[in-house]
Amino acid sequence: MTRLPYLLLSFLLFPVTSLAHGPTPQKAKESITINAPVDEVWNAIKQFDAIANWHPDVKASSGDGKNASDGTRTVTLQNDGQLVESLDFYSDKDHEYNYRLKTENVTAFPVGSYTTNLQVTAGTDTNTSVVTLKSRFYRGDSGNTPPESLNDAAAVKAMNAFFKNGLMGLKQKLEK
């Protein structure tokens, strides 16, 4: 019966904020319609380690040439930072692949981990395609009070910009 004052005192001494559990997953999704048939668009992006051929934010990319689970690529961004990514799923038939961040570099890209899906589907007519990029990710700093450059907002902004720039780069390349 006399425990109530001690319980109340413990909440004052140890605020509930100390029970916070870190970041929550964030999401990004961007799509673009390209005036080209699905097979043409897929041929431009299907080689997992050749993202530098169409993405303007990527200075260089290299990999093991595997378009299968566990295929890897190293992406060098325009800021010279590098990210290592790994394929989880690849389907030439469905014009789709999923990949994840294998080695993070929060100074190059303010995201601590991510999984991303890229898919090409038919557009409204036979000469158009829709390319969709979607991702689930965590901010660069998983602590309870991250710096502004590594918080949720910075991660969402970076991922959305990376997707938009990549899709615009692909559209410009294919619609020349």
Tab-separated table of N, CA and C in Angstrom:
chain	number	residue	atom	x	y	z
A	1	MET	N	0.804	-1.183	0.000
A	1	MET	CA	0.000	0.000	0.000
A	1	MET	C	0.855	1.258	0.000
A	2	THR	N	1.990	1.203	0.628
A	2	THR	CA	2.851	2.376	0.680
A	2	THR	C	3.809	2.411	-0.513
A	3	ARG	N	3.630	1.533	-1.481
A	3	ARG	CA	4.515	1.495	-2.651
A	3	ARG	C	4.199	2.592	-3.666
A	4	LEU	N	2.993	3.099	-3.662
A	4	LEU	CA	2.586	4.101	-4.634
A	4	LEU	C	3.503	5.322	-4.638
A	5	PRO	N	3.849	5.899	-3.487
A	5	PRO	CA	4.754	7.049	-3.521
A	5	PRO	C	6.113	6.690	-4.137
A	6	TYR	N	6.599	5.483	-3.894
A	6	TYR	CA	7.884	5.072	-4.478
A	6	TYR	C	7.775	4.907	-5.988
A	7	LEU	N	6.646	4.390	-6.440
A	7	LEU	CA	6.415	4.231	-7.868
A	7	LEU	C	6.367	5.604	-8.547
A	8	LEU	N	5.652	6.534	-7.955
A	8	LEU	CA	5.583	7.888	-8.510
A	8	LEU	C	6.956	8.551	-8.511
A	9	LEU	N	7.707	8.347	-7.448
A	9	LEU	CA	9.053	8.908	-7.362
A	9	LEU	C	9.959	8.317	-8.437
A	10	SER	N	9.794	7.037	-8.737
A	10	SER	CA	10.642	6.414	-9.763
A	10	SER	C	10.379	7.020	-11.142
A	11	PHE	N	9.119	7.394	-11.450
A	11	PHE	CA	8.819	8.039	-12.711
A	11	PHE	C	9.436	9.432	-12.802
A	12	LEU	N	9.552	10.106	-11.691
A	12	LEU	CA	10.194	11.420	-11.673
A	12	LEU	C	11.704	11.303	-11.840
A	13	LEU	N	12.282	10.293	-11.234
A	13	LEU	CA	13.728	10.109	-11.317
A	13	LEU	C	14.167	9.498	-12.644
A	14	PHE	N	13.333	8.661	-13.210
A	14	PHE	CA	13.644	7.982	-14.467
A	14	PHE	C	12.524	8.255	-15.459
A	15	PRO	N	12.614	9.344	-16.188
A	15	PRO	CA	11.523	9.725	-17.094
A	15	PRO	C	11.204	8.626	-18.103
A	16	VAL	N	9.973	8.614	-18.552
A	16	VAL	CA	9.512	7.623	-19.513
A	16	VAL	C	10.293	7.728	-20.821
A	17	THR	N	10.817	8.896	-21.149
A	17	THR	CA	11.583	9.032	-22.394
A	17	THR	C	12.807	8.146	-22.392
A	18	SER	N	13.275	7.744	-21.231
A	18	SER	CA	14.421	6.847	-21.196
A	18	SER	C	14.043	5.452	-21.668
A	19	LEU	N	12.750	5.199	-21.839
A	19	LEU	CA	12.293	3.910	-22.336
A	19	LEU	C	12.142	3.900	-23.858
A	20	ALA	N	12.442	5.008	-24.537
A	20	ALA	CA	12.340	5.074	-25.994
A	20	ALA	C	13.207	3.994	-26.621
A	21	HIS	N	12.779	3.512	-27.769
A	21	HIS	CA	13.423	2.347	-28.352
A	21	HIS	C	14.155	2.611	-29.662
A	22	GLY	N	14.375	3.833	-30.055
A	22	GLY	CA	15.137	4.111	-31.269
A	22	GLY	C	14.246	4.426	-32.449
A	23	PRO	N	14.801	4.346	-33.644
A	23	PRO	CA	14.093	4.807	-34.836
A	23	PRO	C	12.985	3.858	-35.296
A	24	THR	N	12.075	4.416	-36.058
A	24	THR	CA	11.031	3.624	-36.704
A	24	THR	C	11.340	3.559	-38.197
A	25	PRO	N	10.886	2.516	-38.864
A	25	PRO	CA	11.174	2.424	-40.296
A	25	PRO	C	10.469	3.535	-41.072
A	26	GLN	N	11.153	4.029	-42.078
A	26	GLN	CA	10.615	5.053	-42.960
A	26	GLN	C	10.358	4.410	-44.327
A	27	LYS	N	9.572	5.088	-45.162
A	27	LYS	CA	9.258	4.548	-46.484
A	27	LYS	C	9.385	5.644	-47.531
A	28	ALA	N	9.748	5.219	-48.734
A	28	ALA	CA	9.781	6.115	-49.889
A	28	ALA	C	9.277	5.338	-51.090
A	29	LYS	N	8.561	6.031	-51.962
A	29	LYS	CA	8.080	5.406	-53.193
A	29	LYS	C	7.971	6.480	-54.258
A	30	GLU	N	8.560	6.201	-55.410
A	30	GLU	CA	8.493	7.118	-56.547
A	30	GLU	C	8.274	6.296	-57.810
A	31	SER	N	7.485	6.826	-58.721
A	31	SER	CA	7.240	6.174	-60.015
A	31	SER	C	7.352	7.209	-61.109
A	32	ILE	N	7.633	6.717	-62.317
A	32	ILE	CA	7.683	7.600	-63.479
A	32	ILE	C	7.218	6.825	-64.696
A	33	THR	N	6.529	7.510	-65.588
A	33	THR	CA	6.123	6.915	-66.854
A	33	THR	C	7.152	7.308	-67.903
A	34	ILE	N	7.610	6.317	-68.646
A	34	ILE	CA	8.628	6.525	-69.674
A	34	ILE	C	8.038	6.116	-71.016
A	35	ASN	N	8.264	6.943	-72.019
A	35	ASN	CA	7.771	6.667	-73.368
A	35	ASN	C	8.698	5.680	-74.069
A	36	ALA	N	8.621	4.441	-73.645
A	36	ALA	CA	9.383	3.337	-74.224
A	36	ALA	C	8.737	2.042	-73.758
A	37	PRO	N	8.801	0.986	-74.577
A	37	PRO	CA	8.209	-0.285	-74.165
A	37	PRO	C	8.954	-0.921	-72.985
A	38	VAL	N	8.262	-1.788	-72.255
A	38	VAL	CA	8.800	-2.421	-71.053
A	38	VAL	C	10.164	-3.071	-71.316
A	39	ASP	N	10.284	-3.837	-72.383
A	39	ASP	CA	11.547	-4.543	-72.639
A	39	ASP	C	12.710	-3.581	-72.843
A	40	GLU	N	12.469	-2.468	-73.497
A	40	GLU	CA	13.528	-1.475	-73.701
A	40	GLU	C	13.956	-0.846	-72.373
A	41	VAL	N	12.994	-0.516	-71.542
A	41	VAL	CA	13.306	0.070	-70.233
A	41	VAL	C	14.034	-0.960	-69.375
A	42	TRP	N	13.527	-2.181	-69.339
A	42	TRP	CA	14.152	-3.232	-68.540
A	42	TRP	C	15.590	-3.478	-68.997
A	43	ASN	N	15.829	-3.486	-70.302
A	43	ASN	CA	17.196	-3.692	-70.807
A	43	ASN	C	18.149	-2.600	-70.328
A	44	ALA	N	17.631	-1.407	-70.090
A	44	ALA	CA	18.484	-0.301	-69.633
A	44	ALA	C	18.846	-0.412	-68.148
A	45	ILE	N	18.024	-1.105	-67.360
A	45	ILE	CA	18.249	-1.122	-65.906
A	45	ILE	C	18.445	-2.508	-65.313
A	46	LYS	N	18.337	-3.553	-66.123
A	46	LYS	CA	18.346	-4.904	-65.551
A	46	LYS	C	19.701	-5.359	-65.041
A	47	GLN	N	20.781	-4.782	-65.551
A	47	GLN	CA	22.104	-5.168	-65.057
A	47	GLN	C	22.338	-4.462	-63.724
A	48	PHE	N	22.257	-5.220	-62.645
A	48	PHE	CA	22.276	-4.665	-61.288
A	48	PHE	C	23.492	-3.792	-61.024
A	49	ASP	N	24.651	-4.193	-61.494
A	49	ASP	CA	25.865	-3.433	-61.175
A	49	ASP	C	26.165	-2.315	-62.181
A	50	ALA	N	25.203	-1.978	-63.045
A	50	ALA	CA	25.420	-0.927	-64.045
A	50	ALA	C	24.536	0.297	-63.807
A	51	ILE	N	24.202	0.586	-62.570
A	51	ILE	CA	23.337	1.719	-62.240
A	51	ILE	C	23.941	3.057	-62.684
A	52	ALA	N	25.262	3.122	-62.756
A	52	ALA	CA	25.911	4.367	-63.175
A	52	ALA	C	25.576	4.729	-64.623
A	53	ASN	N	25.108	3.771	-65.405
A	53	ASN	CA	24.756	4.032	-66.801
A	53	ASN	C	23.499	4.886	-66.949
A	54	TRP	N	22.699	4.962	-65.901
A	54	TRP	CA	21.458	5.720	-66.030
A	54	TRP	C	21.129	6.638	-64.856
A	55	HIS	N	21.804	6.482	-63.733
A	55	HIS	CA	21.478	7.290	-62.551
A	55	HIS	C	22.469	8.448	-62.411
A	56	PRO	N	22.022	9.698	-62.514
A	56	PRO	CA	22.939	10.839	-62.476
A	56	PRO	C	23.621	11.081	-61.128
A	57	ASP	N	23.085	10.528	-60.031
A	57	ASP	CA	23.721	10.698	-58.721
A	57	ASP	C	24.848	9.699	-58.485
A	58	VAL	N	25.010	8.772	-59.421
A	58	VAL	CA	26.020	7.725	-59.289
A	58	VAL	C	27.165	8.007	-60.253
A	59	LYS	N	28.341	8.222	-59.685
A	59	LYS	CA	29.540	8.500	-60.480
A	59	LYS	C	30.068	7.224	-61.138
A	60	ALA	N	30.045	6.120	-60.399
A	60	ALA	CA	30.545	4.840	-60.917
A	60	ALA	C	29.868	3.702	-60.167
A	61	SER	N	29.802	2.562	-60.832
A	61	SER	CA	29.291	1.356	-60.175
A	61	SER	C	30.026	0.156	-60.744
A	62	SER	N	30.233	-0.811	-59.868
A	62	SER	CA	30.896	-2.041	-60.293
A	62	SER	C	30.328	-3.173	-59.456
A	63	GLY	N	30.527	-4.389	-59.913
A	63	GLY	CA	30.004	-5.514	-59.157
A	63	GLY	C	30.494	-6.825	-59.702
A	64	ASP	N	29.836	-7.876	-59.270
A	64	ASP	CA	30.240	-9.218	-59.656
A	64	ASP	C	29.524	-9.708	-60.910
A	65	GLY	N	28.654	-8.876	-61.493
A	65	GLY	CA	27.961	-9.255	-62.720
A	65	GLY	C	26.804	-10.221	-62.512
A	66	LYS	N	26.559	-10.612	-61.264
A	66	LYS	CA	25.490	-11.565	-60.967
A	66	LYS	C	24.151	-10.852	-60.844
A	67	ASN	N	23.227	-11.260	-61.665
A	67	ASN	CA	21.844	-10.796	-61.525
A	67	ASN	C	21.051	-11.909	-60.858
A	68	ALA	N	21.413	-12.215	-59.625
A	68	ALA	CA	20.784	-13.283	-58.845
A	68	ALA	C	20.984	-12.967	-57.367
A	69	SER	N	20.288	-13.690	-56.524
A	69	SER	CA	20.446	-13.499	-55.081
A	69	SER	C	21.914	-13.532	-54.708
A	70	ASP	N	22.290	-12.613	-53.850
A	70	ASP	CA	23.668	-12.428	-53.370
A	70	ASP	C	24.587	-11.749	-54.376
A	71	GLY	N	24.062	-11.313	-55.521
A	71	GLY	CA	24.867	-10.475	-56.407
A	71	GLY	C	25.169	-9.177	-55.674
A	72	THR	N	26.336	-8.605	-55.912
A	72	THR	CA	26.694	-7.377	-55.198
A	72	THR	C	27.128	-6.288	-56.167
A	73	ARG	N	27.015	-5.069	-55.688
A	73	ARG	CA	27.548	-3.925	-56.425
A	73	ARG	C	28.072	-2.910	-55.445
A	74	THR	N	29.058	-2.162	-55.895
A	74	THR	CA	29.576	-1.023	-55.158
A	74	THR	C	29.199	0.213	-55.949
A	75	VAL	N	28.511	1.114	-55.295
A	75	VAL	CA	28.031	2.346	-55.914
A	75	VAL	C	28.873	3.496	-55.377
A	76	THR	N	29.486	4.254	-56.284
A	76	THR	CA	30.218	5.456	-55.901
A	76	THR	C	29.343	6.646	-56.263
A	77	LEU	N	28.939	7.379	-55.246
A	77	LEU	CA	28.068	8.540	-55.444
A	77	LEU	C	28.880	9.733	-55.944
A	78	GLN	N	28.198	10.778	-56.374
A	78	GLN	CA	28.874	11.987	-56.869
A	78	GLN	C	29.734	12.638	-55.791
A	79	ASN	N	29.418	12.397	-54.509
A	79	ASN	CA	30.221	12.961	-53.420
A	79	ASN	C	31.418	12.073	-53.070
A	80	ASP	N	31.684	11.072	-53.917
A	80	ASP	CA	32.773	10.090	-53.773
A	80	ASP	C	32.546	9.074	-52.659
A	81	GLY	N	31.445	9.145	-51.961
A	81	GLY	CA	31.119	8.129	-50.962
A	81	GLY	C	30.683	6.847	-51.642
A	82	GLN	N	30.953	5.737	-51.002
A	82	GLN	CA	30.608	4.442	-51.578
A	82	GLN	C	29.619	3.682	-50.700
A	83	LEU	N	28.718	2.980	-51.362
A	83	LEU	CA	27.755	2.098	-50.720
A	83	LEU	C	27.891	0.726	-51.353
A	84	VAL	N	27.786	-0.319	-50.558
A	84	VAL	CA	27.797	-1.679	-51.082
A	84	VAL	C	26.396	-2.241	-50.899
A	85	GLU	N	25.848	-2.765	-51.999
A	85	GLU	CA	24.481	-3.286	-51.989
A	85	GLU	C	24.485	-4.738	-52.463
A	86	SER	N	23.468	-5.461	-52.034
A	86	SER	CA	23.370	-6.884	-52.344
A	86	SER	C	21.970	-7.214	-52.850
A	87	LEU	N	21.892	-8.029	-53.900
A	87	LEU	CA	20.601	-8.456	-54.440
A	87	LEU	C	19.968	-9.514	-53.548
A	88	ASP	N	18.679	-9.359	-53.291
A	88	ASP	CA	17.918	-10.360	-52.560
A	88	ASP	C	17.053	-11.194	-53.503
A	89	PHE	N	16.547	-10.559	-54.559
A	89	PHE	CA	15.615	-11.200	-55.488
A	89	PHE	C	15.806	-10.572	-56.854
A	90	TYR	N	15.737	-11.407	-57.891
A	90	TYR	CA	15.870	-10.911	-59.261
A	90	TYR	C	14.950	-11.731	-60.155
A	91	SER	N	14.117	-11.054	-60.945
A	91	SER	CA	13.227	-11.739	-61.879
A	91	SER	C	13.239	-11.020	-63.225
A	92	ASP	N	13.923	-11.634	-64.178
A	92	ASP	CA	13.944	-11.094	-65.537
A	92	ASP	C	12.532	-11.139	-66.123
A	93	LYS	N	11.805	-12.206	-65.828
A	93	LYS	CA	10.445	-12.388	-66.339
A	93	LYS	C	9.503	-11.291	-65.845
A	94	ASP	N	9.619	-10.929	-64.560
A	94	ASP	CA	8.739	-9.915	-63.976
A	94	ASP	C	9.315	-8.502	-64.040
A	95	HIS	N	10.502	-8.369	-64.626
A	95	HIS	CA	11.156	-7.058	-64.744
A	95	HIS	C	11.288	-6.389	-63.372
A	96	GLU	N	11.878	-7.116	-62.438
A	96	GLU	CA	11.909	-6.653	-61.056
A	96	GLU	C	13.121	-7.200	-60.319
A	97	TYR	N	13.640	-6.381	-59.393
A	97	TYR	CA	14.614	-6.893	-58.427
A	97	TYR	C	14.525	-6.132	-57.115
A	98	ASN	N	14.968	-6.821	-56.046
A	98	ASN	CA	15.026	-6.255	-54.698
A	98	ASN	C	16.467	-6.300	-54.235
A	99	TYR	N	16.888	-5.233	-53.586
A	99	TYR	CA	18.248	-5.207	-53.058
A	99	TYR	C	18.277	-4.505	-51.720
A	100	ARG	N	19.404	-4.681	-51.026
A	100	ARG	CA	19.553	-4.086	-49.694
A	100	ARG	C	20.943	-3.487	-49.550
A	101	LEU	N	21.035	-2.563	-48.619
A	101	LEU	CA	22.325	-1.990	-48.253
A	101	LEU	C	23.095	-3.041	-47.477
A	102	LYS	N	24.287	-3.333	-47.952
A	102	LYS	CA	25.118	-4.333	-47.289
A	102	LYS	C	26.147	-3.661	-46.381
A	103	THR	N	26.727	-2.564	-46.863
A	103	THR	CA	27.723	-1.817	-46.089
A	103	THR	C	27.317	-0.353	-46.085
A	104	GLU	N	26.946	0.155	-44.923
A	104	GLU	CA	26.473	1.542	-44.846
A	104	GLU	C	27.633	2.532	-44.826
A	105	ASN	N	27.303	3.757	-45.187
A	105	ASN	CA	28.246	4.861	-45.170
A	105	ASN	C	27.426	6.127	-44.958
A	106	VAL	N	27.116	6.450	-43.710
A	106	VAL	CA	26.211	7.563	-43.417
A	106	VAL	C	26.810	8.923	-43.747
A	107	THR	N	28.113	9.012	-43.949
A	107	THR	CA	28.681	10.293	-44.391
A	107	THR	C	28.405	10.516	-45.873
A	108	ALA	N	28.193	9.448	-46.626
A	108	ALA	CA	27.879	9.565	-48.050
A	108	ALA	C	26.377	9.639	-48.299
A	109	PHE	N	25.609	8.925	-47.472
A	109	PHE	CA	24.156	8.826	-47.648
A	109	PHE	C	23.557	8.606	-46.259
A	110	PRO	N	22.681	9.504	-45.778
A	110	PRO	CA	22.262	9.513	-44.369
A	110	PRO	C	21.239	8.441	-43.979
A	111	VAL	N	21.448	7.238	-44.468
A	111	VAL	CA	20.538	6.135	-44.205
A	111	VAL	C	21.342	4.978	-43.630
A	112	GLY	N	20.861	4.397	-42.528
A	112	GLY	CA	21.597	3.329	-41.859
A	112	GLY	C	21.395	1.965	-42.464
A	113	SER	N	20.227	1.700	-42.995
A	113	SER	CA	19.957	0.440	-43.680
A	113	SER	C	18.736	0.646	-44.564
A	114	TYR	N	18.638	-0.151	-45.629
A	114	TYR	CA	17.468	-0.077	-46.487
A	114	TYR	C	17.304	-1.348	-47.302
A	115	THR	N	16.077	-1.581	-47.703
A	115	THR	CA	15.746	-2.566	-48.723
A	115	THR	C	14.958	-1.809	-49.779
A	116	THR	N	15.239	-2.120	-51.037
A	116	THR	CA	14.619	-1.382	-52.136
A	116	THR	C	14.108	-2.351	-53.184
A	117	ASN	N	12.974	-2.010	-53.774
A	117	ASN	CA	12.389	-2.771	-54.872
A	117	ASN	C	12.355	-1.879	-56.096
A	118	LEU	N	12.786	-2.397	-57.229
A	118	LEU	CA	12.701	-1.716	-58.516
A	118	LEU	C	11.890	-2.608	-59.437
A	119	GLN	N	10.876	-2.027	-60.099
A	119	GLN	CA	10.059	-2.816	-61.013
A	119	GLN	C	9.622	-1.972	-62.203
A	120	VAL	N	9.580	-2.629	-63.370
A	120	VAL	CA	9.081	-2.017	-64.596
A	120	VAL	C	7.792	-2.733	-64.969
A	121	THR	N	6.730	-1.961	-65.190
A	121	THR	CA	5.443	-2.525	-65.609
A	121	THR	C	4.962	-1.781	-66.846
A	122	ALA	N	3.999	-2.370	-67.531
A	122	ALA	CA	3.435	-1.750	-68.729
A	122	ALA	C	2.670	-0.490	-68.353
A	123	GLY	N	2.793	0.507	-69.216
A	123	GLY	CA	2.046	1.749	-69.023
A	123	GLY	C	0.655	1.637	-69.612
A	124	THR	N	0.058	2.768	-69.910
A	124	THR	CA	-1.316	2.783	-70.417
A	124	THR	C	-1.413	2.316	-71.864
A	125	ASP	N	-0.312	2.338	-72.599
A	125	ASP	CA	-0.306	1.755	-73.936
A	125	ASP	C	0.995	0.982	-74.144
A	126	THR	N	1.119	0.306	-75.275
A	126	THR	CA	2.252	-0.604	-75.493
A	126	THR	C	3.600	0.099	-75.597
A	127	ASN	N	3.596	1.384	-75.807
A	127	ASN	CA	4.864	2.111	-75.941
A	127	ASN	C	5.230	2.916	-74.700
A	128	THR	N	4.584	2.628	-73.576
A	128	THR	CA	4.954	3.309	-72.331
A	128	THR	C	5.191	2.271	-71.230
A	129	SER	N	6.018	2.662	-70.281
A	129	SER	CA	6.344	1.820	-69.129
A	129	SER	C	6.287	2.674	-67.881
A	130	VAL	N	6.028	2.020	-66.769
A	130	VAL	CA	6.068	2.680	-65.473
A	130	VAL	C	7.178	2.020	-64.669
A	131	VAL	N	8.111	2.829	-64.213
A	131	VAL	CA	9.194	2.334	-63.369
A	131	VAL	C	8.912	2.819	-61.955
A	132	THR	N	8.929	1.886	-61.020
A	132	THR	CA	8.645	2.211	-59.625
A	132	THR	C	9.814	1.786	-58.755
A	133	LEU	N	10.232	2.688	-57.902
A	133	LEU	CA	11.224	2.410	-56.868
A	133	LEU	C	10.531	2.611	-55.529
A	134	LYS	N	10.660	1.628	-54.645
A	134	LYS	CA	10.116	1.794	-53.302
A	134	LYS	C	11.090	1.185	-52.312
A	135	SER	N	11.109	1.783	-51.134
A	135	SER	CA	12.098	1.371	-50.146
A	135	SER	C	11.554	1.498	-48.737
A	136	ARG	N	12.089	0.663	-47.895
A	136	ARG	CA	11.878	0.766	-46.449
A	136	ARG	C	13.273	0.930	-45.857
A	137	PHE	N	13.435	1.900	-44.956
A	137	PHE	CA	14.776	2.230	-44.497
A	137	PHE	C	14.757	2.849	-43.111
A	138	TYR	N	15.936	2.958	-42.542
A	138	TYR	CA	16.123	3.596	-41.239
A	138	TYR	C	17.093	4.760	-41.388
A	139	ARG	N	16.939	5.723	-40.538
A	139	ARG	CA	17.818	6.893	-40.553
A	139	ARG	C	19.274	6.490	-40.280
A	140	GLY	N	20.154	7.427	-40.534
A	140	GLY	CA	21.583	7.173	-40.386
A	140	GLY	C	22.067	7.002	-38.970
A	141	ASP	N	21.413	7.628	-38.008
A	141	ASP	CA	21.795	7.503	-36.606
A	141	ASP	C	20.625	6.857	-35.871
A	142	SER	N	20.837	5.674	-35.350
A	142	SER	CA	19.747	4.942	-34.710
A	142	SER	C	19.559	5.289	-33.234
A	143	GLY	N	20.313	6.261	-32.738
A	143	GLY	CA	20.149	6.695	-31.352
A	143	GLY	C	18.850	7.450	-31.149
A	144	ASN	N	18.528	7.733	-29.913
A	144	ASN	CA	17.277	8.419	-29.598
A	144	ASN	C	17.280	9.907	-29.934
A	145	THR	N	18.458	10.523	-30.037
A	145	THR	CA	18.540	11.943	-30.379
A	145	THR	C	19.594	12.146	-31.473
A	146	PRO	N	19.253	11.767	-32.717
A	146	PRO	CA	20.236	11.883	-33.793
A	146	PRO	C	20.478	13.338	-34.190
A	147	PRO	N	21.650	13.627	-34.730
A	147	PRO	CA	21.866	14.972	-35.266
A	147	PRO	C	20.942	15.195	-36.467
A	148	GLU	N	20.680	16.447	-36.771
A	148	GLU	CA	19.759	16.797	-37.848
A	148	GLU	C	20.150	16.145	-39.179
A	149	SER	N	21.426	16.006	-39.435
A	149	SER	CA	21.892	15.442	-40.702
A	149	SER	C	21.659	13.939	-40.820
A	150	LEU	N	21.325	13.276	-39.707
A	150	LEU	CA	21.127	11.824	-39.722
A	150	LEU	C	19.777	11.409	-39.136
A	151	ASN	N	18.825	12.344	-39.066
A	151	ASN	CA	17.523	12.028	-38.486
A	151	ASN	C	16.567	11.474	-39.547
A	152	ASP	N	15.340	11.177	-39.150
A	152	ASP	CA	14.346	10.621	-40.068
A	152	ASP	C	14.115	11.530	-41.279
A	153	ALA	N	13.961	12.819	-41.030
A	153	ALA	CA	13.687	13.761	-42.123
A	153	ALA	C	14.826	13.771	-43.139
A	154	ALA	N	16.061	13.733	-42.674
A	154	ALA	CA	17.211	13.723	-43.587
A	154	ALA	C	17.237	12.436	-44.407
A	155	ALA	N	16.909	11.314	-43.786
A	155	ALA	CA	16.892	10.037	-44.501
A	155	ALA	C	15.795	10.009	-45.557
A	156	VAL	N	14.598	10.473	-45.196
A	156	VAL	CA	13.481	10.500	-46.148
A	156	VAL	C	13.802	11.422	-47.318
A	157	LYS	N	14.332	12.588	-47.019
A	157	LYS	CA	14.683	13.550	-48.070
A	157	LYS	C	15.735	12.955	-49.015
A	158	ALA	N	16.760	12.325	-48.475
A	158	ALA	CA	17.826	11.746	-49.297
A	158	ALA	C	17.304	10.606	-50.172
A	159	MET	N	16.500	9.730	-49.603
A	159	MET	CA	15.992	8.589	-50.372
A	159	MET	C	15.061	9.050	-51.479
A	160	ASN	N	14.146	9.967	-51.164
A	160	ASN	CA	13.230	10.475	-52.191
A	160	ASN	C	13.988	11.184	-53.311
A	161	ALA	N	14.981	11.986	-52.961
A	161	ALA	CA	15.779	12.683	-53.980
A	161	ALA	C	16.547	11.680	-54.841
A	162	PHE	N	17.112	10.655	-54.226
A	162	PHE	CA	17.851	9.638	-54.977
A	162	PHE	C	16.929	8.925	-55.969
A	163	PHE	N	15.727	8.586	-55.528
A	163	PHE	CA	14.765	7.931	-56.411
A	163	PHE	C	14.338	8.859	-57.552
A	164	LYS	N	13.946	10.090	-57.223
A	164	LYS	CA	13.485	11.032	-58.248
A	164	LYS	C	14.578	11.309	-59.282
A	165	ASN	N	15.794	11.555	-58.809
A	165	ASN	CA	16.895	11.832	-59.731
A	165	ASN	C	17.190	10.633	-60.625
A	166	GLY	N	17.163	9.444	-60.050
A	166	GLY	CA	17.415	8.241	-60.836
A	166	GLY	C	16.351	8.020	-61.894
A	167	LEU	N	15.101	8.169	-61.514
A	167	LEU	CA	14.012	7.968	-62.474
A	167	LEU	C	14.036	9.026	-63.579
A	168	MET	N	14.343	10.267	-63.232
A	168	MET	CA	14.465	11.316	-64.265
A	168	MET	C	15.646	11.036	-65.187
A	169	GLY	N	16.757	10.580	-64.618
A	169	GLY	CA	17.923	10.228	-65.438
A	169	GLY	C	17.607	9.111	-66.411
A	170	LEU	N	16.886	8.102	-65.956
A	170	LEU	CA	16.488	6.984	-66.819
A	170	LEU	C	15.551	7.466	-67.921
A	171	LYS	N	14.588	8.297	-67.572
A	171	LYS	CA	13.638	8.838	-68.551
A	171	LYS	C	14.375	9.642	-69.622
A	172	GLN	N	15.292	10.514	-69.187
A	172	GLN	CA	16.044	11.326	-70.149
A	172	GLN	C	16.901	10.462	-71.065
A	173	LYS	N	17.505	9.424	-70.522
A	173	LYS	CA	18.336	8.537	-71.336
A	173	LYS	C	17.499	7.810	-72.402
A	174	LEU	N	16.338	7.328	-72.016
A	174	LEU	CA	15.526	6.514	-72.930
A	174	LEU	C	14.651	7.325	-73.879
A	175	GLU	N	14.363	8.561	-73.555
A	175	GLU	CA	13.498	9.364	-74.404
A	175	GLU	C	14.273	10.339	-75.300
A	176	LYS	N	15.562	10.135	-75.446
A	176	LYS	CA	16.359	11.022	-76.304
A	176	LYS	C	15.893	10.974	-77.737
